[in-house]
Short mmCIF file of C-alpha atoms in Angstrom, two decimals:
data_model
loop_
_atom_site.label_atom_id
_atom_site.label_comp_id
_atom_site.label_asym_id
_atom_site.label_seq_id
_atom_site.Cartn_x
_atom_site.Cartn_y
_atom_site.Cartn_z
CA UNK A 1 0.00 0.00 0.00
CA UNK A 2 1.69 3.39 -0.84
CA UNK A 3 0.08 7.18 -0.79
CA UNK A 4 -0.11 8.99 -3.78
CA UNK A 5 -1.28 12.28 -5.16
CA UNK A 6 -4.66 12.98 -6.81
CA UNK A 7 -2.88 16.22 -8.62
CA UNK A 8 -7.00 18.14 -8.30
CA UNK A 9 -5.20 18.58 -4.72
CA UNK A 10 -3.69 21.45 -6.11
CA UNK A 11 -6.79 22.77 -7.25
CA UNK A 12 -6.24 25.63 -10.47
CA UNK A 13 -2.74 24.44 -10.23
CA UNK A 14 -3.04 21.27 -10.84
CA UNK A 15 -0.62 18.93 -12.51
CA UNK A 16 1.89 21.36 -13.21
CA UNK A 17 2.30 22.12 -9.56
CA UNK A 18 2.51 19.08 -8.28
CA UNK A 19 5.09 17.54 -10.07
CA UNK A 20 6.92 20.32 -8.59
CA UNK A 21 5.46 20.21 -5.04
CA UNK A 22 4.87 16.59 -4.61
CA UNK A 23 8.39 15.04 -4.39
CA UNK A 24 9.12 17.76 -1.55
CA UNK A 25 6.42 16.03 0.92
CA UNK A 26 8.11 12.39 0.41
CA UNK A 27 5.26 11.00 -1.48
CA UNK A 28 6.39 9.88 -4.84
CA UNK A 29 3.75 8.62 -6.87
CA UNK A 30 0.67 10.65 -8.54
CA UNK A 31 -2.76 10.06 -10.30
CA UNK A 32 -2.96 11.89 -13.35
CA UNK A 33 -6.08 13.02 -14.44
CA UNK A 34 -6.75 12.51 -18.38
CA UNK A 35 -9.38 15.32 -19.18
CA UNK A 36 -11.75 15.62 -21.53
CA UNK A 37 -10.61 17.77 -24.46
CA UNK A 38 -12.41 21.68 -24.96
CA UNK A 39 -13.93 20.90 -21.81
CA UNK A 40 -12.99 23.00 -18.29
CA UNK A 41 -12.95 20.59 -15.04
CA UNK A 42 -14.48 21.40 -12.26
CA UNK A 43 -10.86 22.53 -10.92
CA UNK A 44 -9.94 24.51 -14.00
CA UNK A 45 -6.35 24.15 -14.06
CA UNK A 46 -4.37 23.46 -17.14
CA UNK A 47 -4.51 19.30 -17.99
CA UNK A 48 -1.21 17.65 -18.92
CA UNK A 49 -3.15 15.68 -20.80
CA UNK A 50 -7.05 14.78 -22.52
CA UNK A 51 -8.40 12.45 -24.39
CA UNK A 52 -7.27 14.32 -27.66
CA UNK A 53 -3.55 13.98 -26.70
CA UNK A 54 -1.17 12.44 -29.41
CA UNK A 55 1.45 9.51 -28.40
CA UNK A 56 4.80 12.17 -28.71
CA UNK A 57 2.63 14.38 -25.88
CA UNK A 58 1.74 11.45 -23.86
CA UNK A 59 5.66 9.94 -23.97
CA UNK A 60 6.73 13.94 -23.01
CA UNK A 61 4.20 13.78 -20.44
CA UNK A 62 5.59 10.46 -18.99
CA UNK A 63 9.26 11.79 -19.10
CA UNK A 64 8.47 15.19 -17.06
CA UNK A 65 6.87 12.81 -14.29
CA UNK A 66 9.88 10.11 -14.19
CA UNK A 67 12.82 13.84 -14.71
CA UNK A 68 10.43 15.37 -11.08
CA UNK A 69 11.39 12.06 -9.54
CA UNK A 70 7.46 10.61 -9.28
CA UNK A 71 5.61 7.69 -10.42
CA UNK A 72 2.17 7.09 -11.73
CA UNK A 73 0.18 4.85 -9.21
CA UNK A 74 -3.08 5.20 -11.54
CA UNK A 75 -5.07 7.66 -13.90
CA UNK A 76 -8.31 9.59 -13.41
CA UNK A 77 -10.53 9.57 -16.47
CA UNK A 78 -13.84 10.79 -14.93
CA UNK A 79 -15.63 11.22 -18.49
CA UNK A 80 -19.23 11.88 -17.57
CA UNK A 81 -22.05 9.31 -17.42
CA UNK A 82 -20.57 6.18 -19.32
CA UNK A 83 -24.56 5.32 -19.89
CA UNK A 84 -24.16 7.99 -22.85
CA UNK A 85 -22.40 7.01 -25.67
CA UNK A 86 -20.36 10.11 -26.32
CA UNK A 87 -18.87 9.40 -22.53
CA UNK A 88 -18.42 5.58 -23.35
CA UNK A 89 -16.41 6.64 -26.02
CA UNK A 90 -14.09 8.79 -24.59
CA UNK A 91 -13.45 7.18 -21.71
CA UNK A 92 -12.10 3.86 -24.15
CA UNK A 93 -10.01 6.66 -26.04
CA UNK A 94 -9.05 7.92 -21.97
CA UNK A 95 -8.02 3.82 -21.45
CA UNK A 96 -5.61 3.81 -24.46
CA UNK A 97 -4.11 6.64 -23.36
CA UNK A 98 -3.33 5.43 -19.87
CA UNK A 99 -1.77 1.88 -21.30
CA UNK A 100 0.58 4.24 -23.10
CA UNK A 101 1.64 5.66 -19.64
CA UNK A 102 1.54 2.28 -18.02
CA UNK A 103 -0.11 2.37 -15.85
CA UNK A 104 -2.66 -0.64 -14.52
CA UNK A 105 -5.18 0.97 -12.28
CA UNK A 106 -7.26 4.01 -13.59
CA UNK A 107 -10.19 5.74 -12.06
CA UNK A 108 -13.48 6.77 -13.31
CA UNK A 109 -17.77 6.83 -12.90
CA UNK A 110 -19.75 3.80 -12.67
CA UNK A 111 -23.00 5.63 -14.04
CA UNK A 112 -26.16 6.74 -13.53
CA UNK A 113 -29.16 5.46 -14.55
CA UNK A 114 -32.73 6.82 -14.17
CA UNK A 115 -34.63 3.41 -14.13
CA UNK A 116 -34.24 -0.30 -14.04
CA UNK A 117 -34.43 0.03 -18.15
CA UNK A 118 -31.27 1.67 -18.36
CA UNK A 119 -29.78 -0.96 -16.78
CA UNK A 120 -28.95 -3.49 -19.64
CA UNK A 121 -27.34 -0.30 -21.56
CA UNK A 122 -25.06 0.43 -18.94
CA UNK A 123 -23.64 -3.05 -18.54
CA UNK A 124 -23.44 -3.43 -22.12
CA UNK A 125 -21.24 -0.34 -22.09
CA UNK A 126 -19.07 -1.25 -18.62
CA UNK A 127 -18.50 -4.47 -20.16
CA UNK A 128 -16.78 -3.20 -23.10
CA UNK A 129 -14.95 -0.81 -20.84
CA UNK A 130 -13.74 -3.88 -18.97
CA UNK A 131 -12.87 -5.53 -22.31
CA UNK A 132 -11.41 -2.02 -23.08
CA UNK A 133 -9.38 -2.04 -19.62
CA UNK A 134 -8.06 -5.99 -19.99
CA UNK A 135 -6.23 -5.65 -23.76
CA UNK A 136 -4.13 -2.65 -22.03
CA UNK A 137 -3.64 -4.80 -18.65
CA UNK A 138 -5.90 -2.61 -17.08
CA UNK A 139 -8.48 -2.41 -13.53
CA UNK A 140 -11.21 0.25 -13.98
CA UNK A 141 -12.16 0.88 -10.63
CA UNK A 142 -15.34 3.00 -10.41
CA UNK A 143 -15.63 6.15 -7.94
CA UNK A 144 -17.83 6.41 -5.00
CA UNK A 145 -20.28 9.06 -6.77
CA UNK A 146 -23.79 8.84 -7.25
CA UNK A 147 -25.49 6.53 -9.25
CA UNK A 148 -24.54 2.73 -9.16
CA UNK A 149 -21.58 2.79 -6.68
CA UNK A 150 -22.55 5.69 -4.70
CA UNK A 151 -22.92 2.85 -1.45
CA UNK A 152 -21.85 -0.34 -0.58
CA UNK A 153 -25.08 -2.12 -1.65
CA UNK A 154 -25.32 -0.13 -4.89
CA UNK A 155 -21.81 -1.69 -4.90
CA UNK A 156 -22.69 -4.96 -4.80
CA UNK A 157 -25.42 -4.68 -7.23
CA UNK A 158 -23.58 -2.99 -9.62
CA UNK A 159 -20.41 -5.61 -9.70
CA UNK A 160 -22.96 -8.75 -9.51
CA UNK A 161 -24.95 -6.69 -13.09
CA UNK A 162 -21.64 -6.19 -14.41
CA UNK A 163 -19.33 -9.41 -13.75
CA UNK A 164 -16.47 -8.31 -15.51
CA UNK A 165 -13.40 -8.99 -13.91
CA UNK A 166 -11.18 -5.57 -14.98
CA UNK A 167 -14.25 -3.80 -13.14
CA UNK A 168 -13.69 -3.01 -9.36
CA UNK A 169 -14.10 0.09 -7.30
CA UNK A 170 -12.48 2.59 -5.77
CA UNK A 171 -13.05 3.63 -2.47
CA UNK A 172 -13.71 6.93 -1.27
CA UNK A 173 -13.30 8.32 2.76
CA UNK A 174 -15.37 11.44 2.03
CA UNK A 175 -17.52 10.69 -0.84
CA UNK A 176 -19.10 8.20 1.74
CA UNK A 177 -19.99 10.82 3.93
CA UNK A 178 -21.18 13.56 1.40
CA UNK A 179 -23.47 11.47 -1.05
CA UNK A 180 -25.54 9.56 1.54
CA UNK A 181 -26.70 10.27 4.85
CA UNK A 182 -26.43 7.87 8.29
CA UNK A 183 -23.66 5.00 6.86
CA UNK A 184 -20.41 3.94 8.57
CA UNK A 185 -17.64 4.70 6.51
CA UNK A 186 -15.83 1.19 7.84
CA UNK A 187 -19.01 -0.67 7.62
CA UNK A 188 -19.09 0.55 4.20
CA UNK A 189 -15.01 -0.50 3.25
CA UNK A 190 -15.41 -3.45 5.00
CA UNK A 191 -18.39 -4.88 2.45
CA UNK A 192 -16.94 -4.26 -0.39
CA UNK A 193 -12.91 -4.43 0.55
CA UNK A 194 -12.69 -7.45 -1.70
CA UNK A 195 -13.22 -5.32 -4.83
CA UNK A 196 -11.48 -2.70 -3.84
CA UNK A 197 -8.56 -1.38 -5.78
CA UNK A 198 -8.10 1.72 -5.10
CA UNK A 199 -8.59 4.20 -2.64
CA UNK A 200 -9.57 7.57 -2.37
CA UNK A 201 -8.32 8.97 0.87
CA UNK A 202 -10.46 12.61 1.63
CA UNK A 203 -11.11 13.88 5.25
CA UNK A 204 -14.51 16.00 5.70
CA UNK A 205 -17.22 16.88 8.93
CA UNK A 206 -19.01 14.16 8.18
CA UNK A 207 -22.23 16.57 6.51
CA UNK A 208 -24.73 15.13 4.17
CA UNK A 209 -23.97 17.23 0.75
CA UNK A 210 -21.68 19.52 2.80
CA UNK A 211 -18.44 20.46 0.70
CA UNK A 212 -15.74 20.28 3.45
CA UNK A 213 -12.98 18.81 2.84
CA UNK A 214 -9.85 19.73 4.42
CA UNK A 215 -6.38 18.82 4.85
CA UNK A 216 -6.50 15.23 7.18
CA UNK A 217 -7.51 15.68 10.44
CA UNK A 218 -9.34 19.20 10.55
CA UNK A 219 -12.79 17.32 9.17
CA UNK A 220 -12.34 14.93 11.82
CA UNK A 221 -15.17 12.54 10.66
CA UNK A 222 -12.42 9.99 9.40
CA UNK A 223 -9.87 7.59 11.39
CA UNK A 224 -7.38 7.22 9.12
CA UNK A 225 -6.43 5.04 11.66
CA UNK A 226 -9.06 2.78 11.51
CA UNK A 227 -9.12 3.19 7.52
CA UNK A 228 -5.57 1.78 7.20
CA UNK A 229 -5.67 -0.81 9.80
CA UNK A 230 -8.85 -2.10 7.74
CA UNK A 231 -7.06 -1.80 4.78
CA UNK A 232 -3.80 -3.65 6.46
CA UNK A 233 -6.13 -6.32 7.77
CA UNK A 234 -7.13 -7.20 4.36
CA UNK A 235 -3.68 -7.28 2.52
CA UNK A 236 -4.58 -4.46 0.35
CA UNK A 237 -1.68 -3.03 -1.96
CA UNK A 238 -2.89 -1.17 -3.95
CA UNK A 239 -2.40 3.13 -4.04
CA UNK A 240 -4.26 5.12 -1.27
CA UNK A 241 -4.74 8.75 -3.09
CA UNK A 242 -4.39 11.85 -0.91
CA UNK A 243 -7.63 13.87 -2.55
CA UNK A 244 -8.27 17.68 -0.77
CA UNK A 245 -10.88 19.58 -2.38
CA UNK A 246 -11.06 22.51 -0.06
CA UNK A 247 -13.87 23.96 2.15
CA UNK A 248 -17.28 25.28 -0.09
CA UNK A 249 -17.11 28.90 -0.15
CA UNK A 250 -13.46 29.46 1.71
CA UNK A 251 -11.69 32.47 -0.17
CA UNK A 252 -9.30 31.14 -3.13
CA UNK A 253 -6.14 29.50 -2.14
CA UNK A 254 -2.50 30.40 -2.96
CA UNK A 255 -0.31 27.97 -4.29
CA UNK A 256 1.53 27.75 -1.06
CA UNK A 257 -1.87 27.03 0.68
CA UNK A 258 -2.48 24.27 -1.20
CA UNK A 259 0.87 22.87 -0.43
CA UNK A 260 0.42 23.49 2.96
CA UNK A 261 -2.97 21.49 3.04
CA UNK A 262 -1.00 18.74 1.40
CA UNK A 263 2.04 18.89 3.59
CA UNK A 264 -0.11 19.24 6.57
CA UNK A 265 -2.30 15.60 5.64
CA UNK A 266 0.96 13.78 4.61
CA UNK A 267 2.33 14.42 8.46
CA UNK A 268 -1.66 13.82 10.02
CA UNK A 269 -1.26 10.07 8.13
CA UNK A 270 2.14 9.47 9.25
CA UNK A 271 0.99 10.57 12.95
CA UNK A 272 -1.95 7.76 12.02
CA UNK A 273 0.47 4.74 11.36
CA UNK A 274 0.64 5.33 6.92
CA UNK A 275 4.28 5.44 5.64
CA UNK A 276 4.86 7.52 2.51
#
């Protein structure tokens, strides 16, 4: 199990900053967001890289992150609802991209649907994602958001429709919290830990919908201790993703904020047993 960087950490500065910033907190690996081209994120910083990007940019791209010292642990291709074709589509352009960086875990929806018709579409479409994911070595692991993995028994649902083995989830501290009300976060990990490739680590109050989240340990509505001793217990390995996205409303951050808030959860999971 090693901690990595979601790079959205450094909100409008995004990539860029933390292949500079990263390798000063001792954490050495990063997931790279792969955007979707003419489109601003939600973060609007500059992408590295989209799903327009050419093989010389995405070999450039691989060389600035291996010259700053880092790794990739995964990639984030959040492409929309892959129920629609036009996000089905680019998130298999998205999954070429990231076997050209090498990378085998990525990160991305599960989908929505808006009744028990849509259900047989979705599969059809997460199955060739899976086939997708497999000829480039790949896990997909889907993001705790709403929809179909947005708790542990939509989960369970969703893998059992599914059954493709490239399809697992990711896990997600804070998402838990925000998009449903009255579950236990370690409840939650614990009954679905066998799919679980990948982790989102986020700190928050604890609010239903509430868009708080800190740096680790000022939300206070996560153990990390408890998260990684449940994570231990199971013999997980896979990367645990440091993901800050700031407090709703706060004023904007400076670029040395944001590193703080990094550099401040780094030393809160190192006080809670992690290791970088």
């Amino acid at each position: 199990m090693h901690l990595s960087c979601l790079t959205n950490s450094y909100g409008r500065f995004g990539p860029e900053a933390a292949l500079e910033l990263v390798p000063r907190t001792g954490v050495t690996f990063l997931e790279l967001p792969v955007r979707n081209e003419g489109m601003v994120s939600f973060f609007k910083e500059t992408p590295l890289l989209t799903d327009a990007s050419d093989p010389d940019t995405v070999q450039r791209v691989l060389e600035r992150i291996h010259d700053a010292g880092l790794r990739l642990s995964s990639c984030n291709l959040t492409s929309g609802n892959p129920l629609q074709a036009e996000a089905l589509e680019r998130t298999l352009r998205k999954i070429r991209i990231a076997g050209q960086l090498g990378v085998s875990l990525v990160v991305a929806g599960g989908g929505e649907i808006e009744s028990d018709e849509d259900w047989p579409t979705l599969v059809n479409h997460m199955r060739q994602i899976g086939d997708a994911a497999e000829e480039q070595g790949i896990i997909y692991c889907c993001e705790t958001h709403p929809g179909t993995c947005q708790n542990a028994d939509r989960m369970l649902e969703f893998l059992d429709r599914v059954n493709h083995p490239q399809i697992r989830i990711n896990f997600d501290t804070g998402n838990i919290f925000y998009y449903n009300e009255g579950l236990d976060v370690y409840h939650e990990l614990q009954r679905v830990l066998p799919s679980v490739r990948h982790v989102h680590l986020k700190d928050t109050n604890g609010g239903f919908k509430d868009w708080h989240f800190p740096e680790f340990g000022a939300g206070g509505a996560v153990d990390f201790v408890r998260v990684r001793e449940i994570l231990e217990g199971a013999g997980y390995e896979g990367p645990a993703s440091l993901e800050i996205e700031g407090i709703q409303g706060e004023p904007e951050l400076t670029l040395d904020q944001y590193q703080q808030r990094f550099v401040d959860s780094v030393v809160h999971l190192q006080k809670c047993g992690w290791t970088v």
